[in-house]
CSV table of C-alpha atoms in Angstrom, one decimal:
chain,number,residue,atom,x,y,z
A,1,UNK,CA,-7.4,20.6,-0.8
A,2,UNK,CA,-8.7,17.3,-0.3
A,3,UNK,CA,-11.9,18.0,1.6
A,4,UNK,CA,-12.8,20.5,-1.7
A,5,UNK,CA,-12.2,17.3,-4.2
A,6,UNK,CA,-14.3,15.4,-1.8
A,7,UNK,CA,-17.4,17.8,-1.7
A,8,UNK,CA,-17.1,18.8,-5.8
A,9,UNK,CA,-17.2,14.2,-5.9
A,10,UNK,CA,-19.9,14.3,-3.3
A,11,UNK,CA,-21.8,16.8,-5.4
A,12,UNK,CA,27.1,-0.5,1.8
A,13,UNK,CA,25.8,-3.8,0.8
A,14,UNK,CA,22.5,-3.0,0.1
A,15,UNK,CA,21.8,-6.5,-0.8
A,16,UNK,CA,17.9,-8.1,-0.6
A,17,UNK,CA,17.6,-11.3,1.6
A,18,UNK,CA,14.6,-13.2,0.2
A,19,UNK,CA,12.2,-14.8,2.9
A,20,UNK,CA,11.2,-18.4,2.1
A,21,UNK,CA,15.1,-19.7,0.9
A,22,UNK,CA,13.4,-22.7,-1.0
A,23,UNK,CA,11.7,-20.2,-3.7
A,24,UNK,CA,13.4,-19.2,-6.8
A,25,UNK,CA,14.6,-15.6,-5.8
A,26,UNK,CA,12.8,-13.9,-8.4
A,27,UNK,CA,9.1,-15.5,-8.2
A,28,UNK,CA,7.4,-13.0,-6.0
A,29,UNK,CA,4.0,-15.0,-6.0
A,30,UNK,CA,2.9,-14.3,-2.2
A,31,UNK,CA,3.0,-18.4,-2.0
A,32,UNK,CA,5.1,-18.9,1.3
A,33,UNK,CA,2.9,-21.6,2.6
A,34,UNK,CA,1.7,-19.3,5.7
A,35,UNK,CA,-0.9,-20.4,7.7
A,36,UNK,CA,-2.9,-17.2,7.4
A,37,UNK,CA,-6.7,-17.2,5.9
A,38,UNK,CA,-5.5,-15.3,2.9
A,39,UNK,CA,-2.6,-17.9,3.0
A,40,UNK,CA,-5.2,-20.8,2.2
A,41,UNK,CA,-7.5,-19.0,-0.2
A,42,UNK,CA,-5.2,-17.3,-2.2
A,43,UNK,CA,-5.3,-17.8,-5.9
A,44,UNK,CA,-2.9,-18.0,-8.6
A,45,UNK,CA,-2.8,-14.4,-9.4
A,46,UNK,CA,-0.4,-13.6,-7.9
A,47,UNK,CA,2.3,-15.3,-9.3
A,48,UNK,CA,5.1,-13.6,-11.5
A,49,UNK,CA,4.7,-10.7,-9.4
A,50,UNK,CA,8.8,-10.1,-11.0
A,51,UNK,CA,7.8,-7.6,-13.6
A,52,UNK,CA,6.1,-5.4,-10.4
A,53,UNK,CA,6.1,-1.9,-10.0
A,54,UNK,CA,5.3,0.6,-8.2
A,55,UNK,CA,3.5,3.9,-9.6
A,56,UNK,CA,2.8,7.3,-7.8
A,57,UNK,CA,1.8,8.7,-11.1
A,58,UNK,CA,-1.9,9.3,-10.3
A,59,UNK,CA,-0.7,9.8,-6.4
A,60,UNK,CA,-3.3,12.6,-4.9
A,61,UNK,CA,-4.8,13.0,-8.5
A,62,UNK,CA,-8.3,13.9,-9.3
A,63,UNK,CA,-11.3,14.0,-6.9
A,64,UNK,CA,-12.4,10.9,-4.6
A,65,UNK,CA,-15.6,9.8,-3.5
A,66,UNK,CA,-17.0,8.7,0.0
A,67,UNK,CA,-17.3,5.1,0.5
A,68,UNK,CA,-21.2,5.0,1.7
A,69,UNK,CA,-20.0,7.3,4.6
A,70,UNK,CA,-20.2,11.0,5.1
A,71,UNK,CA,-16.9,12.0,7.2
A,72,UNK,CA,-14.6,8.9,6.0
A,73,UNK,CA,-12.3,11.5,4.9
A,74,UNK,CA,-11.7,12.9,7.9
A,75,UNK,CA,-11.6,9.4,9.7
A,76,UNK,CA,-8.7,8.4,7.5
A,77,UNK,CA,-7.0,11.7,8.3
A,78,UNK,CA,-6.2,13.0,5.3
A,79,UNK,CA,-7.1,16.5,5.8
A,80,UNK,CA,-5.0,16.3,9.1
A,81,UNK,CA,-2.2,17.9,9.5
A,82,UNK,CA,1.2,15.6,11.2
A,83,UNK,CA,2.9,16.8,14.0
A,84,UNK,CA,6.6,16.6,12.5
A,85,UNK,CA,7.7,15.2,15.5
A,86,UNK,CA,10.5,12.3,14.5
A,87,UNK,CA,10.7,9.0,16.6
A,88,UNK,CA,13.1,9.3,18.9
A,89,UNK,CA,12.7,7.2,22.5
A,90,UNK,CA,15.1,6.7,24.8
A,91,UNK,CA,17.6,3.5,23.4
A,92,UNK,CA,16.9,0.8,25.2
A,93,UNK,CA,20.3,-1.3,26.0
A,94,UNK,CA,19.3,-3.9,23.4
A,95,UNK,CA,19.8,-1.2,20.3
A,96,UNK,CA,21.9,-2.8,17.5
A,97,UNK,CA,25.7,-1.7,17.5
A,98,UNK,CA,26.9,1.2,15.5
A,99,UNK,CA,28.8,-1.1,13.9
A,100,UNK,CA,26.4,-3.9,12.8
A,101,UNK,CA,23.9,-3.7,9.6
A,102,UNK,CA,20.5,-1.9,9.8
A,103,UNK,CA,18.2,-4.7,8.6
A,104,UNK,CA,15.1,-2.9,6.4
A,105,UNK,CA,12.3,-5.2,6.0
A,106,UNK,CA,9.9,-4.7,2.9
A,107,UNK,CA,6.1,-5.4,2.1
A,108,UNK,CA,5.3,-7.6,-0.5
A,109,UNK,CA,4.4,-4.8,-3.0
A,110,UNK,CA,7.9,-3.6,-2.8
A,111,UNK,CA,9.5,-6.7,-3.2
A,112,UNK,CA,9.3,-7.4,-6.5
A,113,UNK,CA,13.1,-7.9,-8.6
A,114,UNK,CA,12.3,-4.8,-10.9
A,115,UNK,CA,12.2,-2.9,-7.7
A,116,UNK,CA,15.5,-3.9,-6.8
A,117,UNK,CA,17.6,-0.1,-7.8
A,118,UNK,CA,14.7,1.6,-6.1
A,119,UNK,CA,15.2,-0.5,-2.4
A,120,UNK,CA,19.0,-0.4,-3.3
A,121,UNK,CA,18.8,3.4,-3.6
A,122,UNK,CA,17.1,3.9,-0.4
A,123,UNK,CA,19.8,0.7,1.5
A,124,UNK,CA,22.4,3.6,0.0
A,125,UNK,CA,20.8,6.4,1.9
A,126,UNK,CA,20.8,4.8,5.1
A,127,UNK,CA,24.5,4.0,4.8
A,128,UNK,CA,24.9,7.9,4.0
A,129,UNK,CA,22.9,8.8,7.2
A,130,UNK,CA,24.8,6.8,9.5
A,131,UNK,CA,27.8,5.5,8.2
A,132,UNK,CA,26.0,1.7,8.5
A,133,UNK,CA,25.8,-1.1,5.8
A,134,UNK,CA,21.8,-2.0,5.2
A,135,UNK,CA,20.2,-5.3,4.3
A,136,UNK,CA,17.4,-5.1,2.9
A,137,UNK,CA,14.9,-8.3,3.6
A,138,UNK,CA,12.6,-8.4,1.0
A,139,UNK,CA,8.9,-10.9,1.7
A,140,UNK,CA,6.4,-12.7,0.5
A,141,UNK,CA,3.8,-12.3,3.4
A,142,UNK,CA,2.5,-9.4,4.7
A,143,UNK,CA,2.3,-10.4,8.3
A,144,UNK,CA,6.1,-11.8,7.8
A,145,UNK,CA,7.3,-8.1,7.2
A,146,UNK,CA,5.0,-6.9,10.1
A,147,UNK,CA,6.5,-9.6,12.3
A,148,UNK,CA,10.3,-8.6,11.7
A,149,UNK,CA,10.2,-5.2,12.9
A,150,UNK,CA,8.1,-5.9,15.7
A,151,UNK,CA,10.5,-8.7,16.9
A,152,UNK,CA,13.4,-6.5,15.8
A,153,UNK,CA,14.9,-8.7,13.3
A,154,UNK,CA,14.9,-5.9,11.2
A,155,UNK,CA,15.5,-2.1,12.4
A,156,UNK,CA,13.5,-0.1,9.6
A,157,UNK,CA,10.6,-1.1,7.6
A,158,UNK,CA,8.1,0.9,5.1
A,159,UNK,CA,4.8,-0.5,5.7
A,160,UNK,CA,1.3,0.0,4.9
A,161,UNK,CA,-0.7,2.6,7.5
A,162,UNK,CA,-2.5,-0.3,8.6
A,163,UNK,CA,0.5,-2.8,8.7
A,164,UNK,CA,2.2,-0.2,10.8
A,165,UNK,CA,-0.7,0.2,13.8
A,166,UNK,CA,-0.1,-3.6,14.0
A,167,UNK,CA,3.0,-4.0,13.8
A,168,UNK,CA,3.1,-0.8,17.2
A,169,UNK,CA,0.4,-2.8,18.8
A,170,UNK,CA,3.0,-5.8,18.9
A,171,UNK,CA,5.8,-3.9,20.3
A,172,UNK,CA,5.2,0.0,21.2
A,173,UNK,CA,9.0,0.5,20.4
A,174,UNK,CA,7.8,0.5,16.9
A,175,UNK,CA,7.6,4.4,15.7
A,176,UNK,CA,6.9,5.6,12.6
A,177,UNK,CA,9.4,7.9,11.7
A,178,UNK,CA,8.6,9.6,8.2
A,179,UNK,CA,6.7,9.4,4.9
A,180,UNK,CA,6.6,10.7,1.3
A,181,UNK,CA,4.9,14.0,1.0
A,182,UNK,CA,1.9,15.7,-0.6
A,183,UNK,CA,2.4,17.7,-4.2
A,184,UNK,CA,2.9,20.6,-2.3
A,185,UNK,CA,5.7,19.0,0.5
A,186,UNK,CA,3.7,18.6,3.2
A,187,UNK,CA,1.0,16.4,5.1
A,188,UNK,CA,-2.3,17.5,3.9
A,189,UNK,CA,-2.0,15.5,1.1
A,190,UNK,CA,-0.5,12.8,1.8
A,191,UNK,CA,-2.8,9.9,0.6
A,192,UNK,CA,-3.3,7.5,-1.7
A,193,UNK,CA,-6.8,5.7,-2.8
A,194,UNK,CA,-8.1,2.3,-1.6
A,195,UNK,CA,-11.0,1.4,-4.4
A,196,UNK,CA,-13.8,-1.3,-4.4
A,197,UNK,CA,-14.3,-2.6,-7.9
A,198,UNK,CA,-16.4,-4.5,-10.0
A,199,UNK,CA,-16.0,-5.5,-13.6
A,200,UNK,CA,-17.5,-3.5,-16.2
A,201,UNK,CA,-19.8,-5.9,-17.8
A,202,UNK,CA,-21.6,-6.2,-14.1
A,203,UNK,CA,-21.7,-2.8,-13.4
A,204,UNK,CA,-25.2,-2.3,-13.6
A,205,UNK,CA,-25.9,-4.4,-10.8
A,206,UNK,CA,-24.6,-1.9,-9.1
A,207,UNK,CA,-26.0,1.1,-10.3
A,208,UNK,CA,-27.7,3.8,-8.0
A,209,UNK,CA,-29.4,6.9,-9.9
A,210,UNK,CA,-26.5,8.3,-11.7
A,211,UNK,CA,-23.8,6.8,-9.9
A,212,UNK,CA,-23.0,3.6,-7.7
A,213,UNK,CA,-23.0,1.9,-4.4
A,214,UNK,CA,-22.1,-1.0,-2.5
A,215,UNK,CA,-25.7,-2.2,-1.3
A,216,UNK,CA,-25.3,-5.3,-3.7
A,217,UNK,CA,-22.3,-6.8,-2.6
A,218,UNK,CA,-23.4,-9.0,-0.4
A,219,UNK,CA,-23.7,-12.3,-1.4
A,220,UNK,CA,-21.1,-11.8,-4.0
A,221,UNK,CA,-17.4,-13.1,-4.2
A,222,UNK,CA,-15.0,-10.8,-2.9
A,223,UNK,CA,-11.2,-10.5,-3.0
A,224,UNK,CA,-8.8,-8.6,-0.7
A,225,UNK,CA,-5.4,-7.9,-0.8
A,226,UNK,CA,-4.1,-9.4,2.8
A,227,UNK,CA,-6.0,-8.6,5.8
A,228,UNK,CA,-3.3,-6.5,7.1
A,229,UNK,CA,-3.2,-4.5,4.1
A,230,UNK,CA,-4.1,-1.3,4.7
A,231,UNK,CA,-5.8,0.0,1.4
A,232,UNK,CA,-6.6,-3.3,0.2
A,233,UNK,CA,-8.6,-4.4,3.6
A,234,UNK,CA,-8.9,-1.9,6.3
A,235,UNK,CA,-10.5,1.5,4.9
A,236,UNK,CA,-12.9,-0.9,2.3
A,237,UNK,CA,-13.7,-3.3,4.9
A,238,UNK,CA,-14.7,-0.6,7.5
A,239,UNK,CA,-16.8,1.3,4.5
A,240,UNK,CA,-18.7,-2.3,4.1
A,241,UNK,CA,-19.2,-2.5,8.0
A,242,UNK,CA,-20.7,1.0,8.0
A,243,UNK,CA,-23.0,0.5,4.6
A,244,UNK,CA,-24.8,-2.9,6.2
A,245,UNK,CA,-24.4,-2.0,10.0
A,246,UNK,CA,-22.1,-4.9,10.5
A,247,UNK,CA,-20.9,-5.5,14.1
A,248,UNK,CA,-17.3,-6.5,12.5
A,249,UNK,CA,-14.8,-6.8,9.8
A,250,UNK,CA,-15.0,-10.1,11.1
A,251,UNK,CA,-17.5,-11.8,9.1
A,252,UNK,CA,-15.5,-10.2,6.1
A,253,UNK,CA,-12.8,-12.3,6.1
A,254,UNK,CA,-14.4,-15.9,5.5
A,255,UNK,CA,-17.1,-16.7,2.7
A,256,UNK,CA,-20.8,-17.8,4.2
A,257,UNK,CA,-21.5,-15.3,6.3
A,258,UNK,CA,-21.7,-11.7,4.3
A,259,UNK,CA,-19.9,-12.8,0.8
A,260,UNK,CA,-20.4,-15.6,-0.8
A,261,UNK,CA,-16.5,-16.6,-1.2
A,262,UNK,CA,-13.0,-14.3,0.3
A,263,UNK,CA,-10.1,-14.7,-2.0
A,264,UNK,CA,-7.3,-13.0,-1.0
A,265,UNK,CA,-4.6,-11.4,-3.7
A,266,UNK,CA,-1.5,-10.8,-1.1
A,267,UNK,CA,-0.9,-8.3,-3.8
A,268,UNK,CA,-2.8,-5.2,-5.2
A,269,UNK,CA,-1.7,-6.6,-8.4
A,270,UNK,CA,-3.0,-10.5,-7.3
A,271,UNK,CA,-6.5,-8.6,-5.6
A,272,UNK,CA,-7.4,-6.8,-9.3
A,273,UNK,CA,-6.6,-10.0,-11.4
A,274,UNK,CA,-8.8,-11.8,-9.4
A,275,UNK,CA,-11.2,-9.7,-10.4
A,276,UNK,CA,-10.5,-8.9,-14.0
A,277,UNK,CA,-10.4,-12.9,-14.5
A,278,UNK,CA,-13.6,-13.8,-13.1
A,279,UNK,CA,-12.4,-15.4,-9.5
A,280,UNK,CA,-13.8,-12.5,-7.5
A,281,UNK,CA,-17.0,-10.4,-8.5
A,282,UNK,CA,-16.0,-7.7,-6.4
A,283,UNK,CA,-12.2,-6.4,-5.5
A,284,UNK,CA,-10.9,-4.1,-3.4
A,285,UNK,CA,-7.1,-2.5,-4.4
A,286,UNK,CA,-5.4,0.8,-4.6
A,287,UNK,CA,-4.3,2.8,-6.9
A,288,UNK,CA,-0.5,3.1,-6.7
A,289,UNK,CA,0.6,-0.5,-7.2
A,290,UNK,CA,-2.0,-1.3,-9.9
A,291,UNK,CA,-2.0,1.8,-12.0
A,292,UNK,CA,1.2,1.7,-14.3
A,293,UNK,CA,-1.0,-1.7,-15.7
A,294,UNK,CA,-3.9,0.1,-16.8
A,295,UNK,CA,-5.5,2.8,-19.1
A,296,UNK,CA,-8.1,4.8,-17.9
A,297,UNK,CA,-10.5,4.9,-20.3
A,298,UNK,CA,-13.7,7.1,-19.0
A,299,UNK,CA,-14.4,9.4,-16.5
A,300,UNK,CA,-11.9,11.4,-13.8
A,301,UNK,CA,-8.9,9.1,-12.5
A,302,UNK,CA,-9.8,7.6,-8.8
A,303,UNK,CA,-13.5,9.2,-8.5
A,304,UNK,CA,-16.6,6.4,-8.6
A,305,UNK,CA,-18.2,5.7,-12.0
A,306,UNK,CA,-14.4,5.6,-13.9
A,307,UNK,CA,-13.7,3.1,-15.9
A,308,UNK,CA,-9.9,1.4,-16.5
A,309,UNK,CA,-8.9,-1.5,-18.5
A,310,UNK,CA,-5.8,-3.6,-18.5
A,311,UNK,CA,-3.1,-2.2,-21.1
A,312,UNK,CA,-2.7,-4.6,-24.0
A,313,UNK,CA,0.6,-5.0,-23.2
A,314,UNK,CA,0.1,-5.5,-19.8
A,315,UNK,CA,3.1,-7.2,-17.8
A,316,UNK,CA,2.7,-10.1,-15.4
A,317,UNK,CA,1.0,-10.3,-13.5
A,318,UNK,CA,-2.2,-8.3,-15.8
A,319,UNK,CA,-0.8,-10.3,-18.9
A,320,UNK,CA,-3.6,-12.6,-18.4
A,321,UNK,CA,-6.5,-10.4,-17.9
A,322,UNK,CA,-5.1,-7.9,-20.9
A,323,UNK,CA,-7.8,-6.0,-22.3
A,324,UNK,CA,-10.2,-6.4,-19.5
A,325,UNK,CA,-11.9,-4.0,-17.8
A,326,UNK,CA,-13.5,-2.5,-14.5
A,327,UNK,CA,-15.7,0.2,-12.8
A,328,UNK,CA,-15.0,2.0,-9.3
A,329,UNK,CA,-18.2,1.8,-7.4
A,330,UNK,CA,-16.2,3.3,-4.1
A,331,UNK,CA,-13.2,4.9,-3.2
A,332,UNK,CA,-11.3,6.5,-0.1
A,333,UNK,CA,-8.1,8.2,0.3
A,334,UNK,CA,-5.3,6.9,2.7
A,335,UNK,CA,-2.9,7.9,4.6
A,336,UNK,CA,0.4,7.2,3.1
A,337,UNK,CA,2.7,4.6,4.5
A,338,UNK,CA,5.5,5.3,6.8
A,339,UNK,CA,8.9,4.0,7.1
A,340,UNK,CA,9.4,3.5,10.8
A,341,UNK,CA,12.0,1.8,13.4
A,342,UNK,CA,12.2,-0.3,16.2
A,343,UNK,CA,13.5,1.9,18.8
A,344,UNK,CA,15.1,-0.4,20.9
A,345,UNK,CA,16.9,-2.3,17.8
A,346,UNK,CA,18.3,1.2,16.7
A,347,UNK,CA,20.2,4.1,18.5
A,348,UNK,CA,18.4,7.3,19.2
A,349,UNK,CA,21.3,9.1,17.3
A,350,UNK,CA,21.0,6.6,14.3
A,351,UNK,CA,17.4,7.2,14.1
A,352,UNK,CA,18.3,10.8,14.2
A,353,UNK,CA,20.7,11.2,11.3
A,354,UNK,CA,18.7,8.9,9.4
A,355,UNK,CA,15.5,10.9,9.7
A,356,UNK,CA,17.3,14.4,8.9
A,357,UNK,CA,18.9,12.9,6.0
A,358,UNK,CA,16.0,11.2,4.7
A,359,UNK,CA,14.2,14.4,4.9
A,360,UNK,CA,16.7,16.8,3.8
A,361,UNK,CA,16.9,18.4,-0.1
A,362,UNK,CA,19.3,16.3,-1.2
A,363,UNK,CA,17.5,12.7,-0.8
A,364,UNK,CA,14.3,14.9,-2.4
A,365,UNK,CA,16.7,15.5,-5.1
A,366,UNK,CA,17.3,11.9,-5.7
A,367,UNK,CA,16.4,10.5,-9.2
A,368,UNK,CA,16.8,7.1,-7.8
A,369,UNK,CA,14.3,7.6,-5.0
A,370,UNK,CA,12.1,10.0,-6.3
A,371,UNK,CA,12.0,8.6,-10.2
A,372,UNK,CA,10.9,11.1,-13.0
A,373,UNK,CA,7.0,9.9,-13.6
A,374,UNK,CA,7.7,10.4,-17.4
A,375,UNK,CA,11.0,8.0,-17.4
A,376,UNK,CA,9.2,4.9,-18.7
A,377,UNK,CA,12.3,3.3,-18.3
A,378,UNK,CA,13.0,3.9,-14.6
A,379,UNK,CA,10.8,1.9,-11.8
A,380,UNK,CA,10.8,3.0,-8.6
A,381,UNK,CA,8.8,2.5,-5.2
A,382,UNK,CA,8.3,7.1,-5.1
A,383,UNK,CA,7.8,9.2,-7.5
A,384,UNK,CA,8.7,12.7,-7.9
A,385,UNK,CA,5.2,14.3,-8.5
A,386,UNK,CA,6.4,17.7,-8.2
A,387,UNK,CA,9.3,19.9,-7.2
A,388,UNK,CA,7.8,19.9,-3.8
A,389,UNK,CA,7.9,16.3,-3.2
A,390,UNK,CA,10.2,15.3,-0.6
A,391,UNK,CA,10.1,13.0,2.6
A,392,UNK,CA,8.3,14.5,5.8
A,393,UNK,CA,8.4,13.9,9.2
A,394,UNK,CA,5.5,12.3,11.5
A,395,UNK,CA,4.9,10.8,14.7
A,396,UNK,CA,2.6,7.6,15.7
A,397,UNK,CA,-0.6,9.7,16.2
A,398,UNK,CA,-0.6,10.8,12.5
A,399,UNK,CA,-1.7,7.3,12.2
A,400,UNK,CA,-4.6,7.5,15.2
A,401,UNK,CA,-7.1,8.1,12.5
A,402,UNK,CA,-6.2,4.3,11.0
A,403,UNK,CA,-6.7,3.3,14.2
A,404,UNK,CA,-10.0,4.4,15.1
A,405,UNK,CA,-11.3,2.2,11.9
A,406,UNK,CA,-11.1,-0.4,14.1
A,407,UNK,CA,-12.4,1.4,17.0
């Protein structure tokens, strides 16, 4: 299904623990005072990140473009089919006792305090698996969440494709487990978008015949989203290496050398505002966690050439660029993220139960999980895109395709 969109575009206590105890509990600005590159170039955007949300309402909609690459699609792997094999090593003797919490750690994205029913729904469903109380550690910093699991602080985590092959290269005893499905319940279309985006009043700069490209982006200002951010670093960093022959993603990361300045959003939300207010001339971001902000406004949803502005009534943190509005000069999809476990902070047979109950119909019944797309009201991390839509099982070498960006 996706390879045809390409070729038409181509022609318990479930109770959060807040990182950083000195910030105010609900100011989810990404400001933790890391030492990171993205920590020290960050800008203000991405403060009052407590009105976030999550969407999945434009989740595997429309047709998507290559980003100045032929066979991206089938790099990022969403025409591949998963294996369905669950996690499940052999427990080493340092697994948590059956009778201690399951800490679940959580990206910055899903962090946010309007999120809170949506992680406390899915803290609920572990304790229904397993019969264990979950804490749910909600961050600031990407590589803080990335960081937990691999150490096994926490047991669980949902993280970004990206944030997940890092966080296995740390400790192999990291496994993803499972993910949210495709329209249809299954793997093939399992993806999200990762876009590269300039503002609309520049977009003829980049202009190519009737569409547009990325050959004039160097030089420019350019803001990411965290550079272990899957959608918002990875897949459009790796589409910039190929379109100018770069050795690296290296030289991507600091302004001088390719762009003129790096900013870094440590949000999807934070990465378009830096764009829609001027800091950045160029963005990349996704679609999921920056959608329920705008309005598209022309052209086919996530394909290059269509144009979205901020909604007038815009929440934080888009309440300052309201009105505003941008052009997708590239997109790619990617694979969506997986909640996985440190195997030797968790029992095989807790991993087990949690898996089959995760995936079973009753969790893909769920309203609190899987929130109704046309419930305003409701904000959740999933959406329930169809009646198909469920959790599905994968293995680590879904993710191989992620891997071989870097390759």
């Amino acid at each position: 299904l996706l390879k045809a969109q390409l070729d038409k575009q181509n022609g318990g206590t479930n109770k959060d623990v807040a990182q950083n105890q000195n910030k105010d509990k609900e100011n989810q600005s990404g400001e933790n005072g890391d030492e990171s590159e993205e920590g020290k170039t960050r800008k203000k955007s991405d403060k009052n990140m407590n009105n976030y949300r999550i969407s999945r309402r434009n989740f595997i909609k429309g047709s998507a473009a290559m980003m100045a690459m032929g066979a991206f699609a089938a790099m990022t792997g969403c025409t591949a089919s998963g294996s369905g094999a669950a996690a499940g090593s052999d427990t080493s003797a340092g697994a948590s006792s059956s009778s201690e919490p399951i800490t679940m750690v959580w990206l910055p994205d899903n962090s946010a305090s309007d999120l809170t029913a949506s992680r406390e729904a899915i803290g609920a469903a572990i304790t229904a698996a397993c019969g264990r109380e979950a804490t749910l550690m909600t961050t600031t910093d990407y590589n803080v969440a990335i960081e937990a699991i691999a150490s096994g602080n926490a047991q669980m985590a949902l993280l970004g494709a990206e944030g997940y092959v890092q966080a296995n290269k740390k400790n192999d005893a990291v496994q993803a487990a499972f993910t949210n499905s495709d329209e249809e319940g299954g793997l093939d279309g399992a993806c999200y978008y990762s876009r590269i985006c300039v503002r609309k009043e520049d977009a003829e700069e980049y202009r190519d015949g009737s569409t547009y490209a990325l050959t004039n982006l160097k030089g420019k200002s350019f803001s990411f989203v965290s550079a272990t951010s899957t959608s918002g670093f990875k897949v459009p960093s790796a589409a910039i290496v190929s379109e100018f022959g770069l050795e690296s993603a290296d030289v991507l990361l600091e302004g001088g050398s390719f762009f003129s300045e790096v900013l870094f959003g440590n949000s999807h939300a934070g990465s378009c505002v830096n764009l829609l207010s001027g800091d950045a001339d160029a963005a990349a971001f996704d679609d999921v966690d920056v959608d329920m902000y705008l309005d598209l406004v022309e052209g086919e949803a996530n394909t290059v050439g269509a144009v979205y502005k901020a909604k007038d009534d815009a929440e934080a943190p888009l309440d300052s660029v309201r009105g505003n509005e941008f052009v997708i000069i590239g997109i790619t999809p990617v694979l969506n993220a997986p909640f996985c476990f440190n195997n030797d902070a968790i029992s095989e047979d807790d991993r087990k139960s949690i898996v089959a109950y995760f995936c079973s119909d009753e969790v893909a019944g769920n309203g609190d999980i899987f929130v109704d797309p046309e419930d305003e009201s409701k904000k959740g991390i999933f959406e329930k895109d169809s009646e198909k839509t469920c959790f599905v099982e994968v293995d680590d070498a879904w993710y191989d395709p992620i891997r071989k960006l870097s390759a």
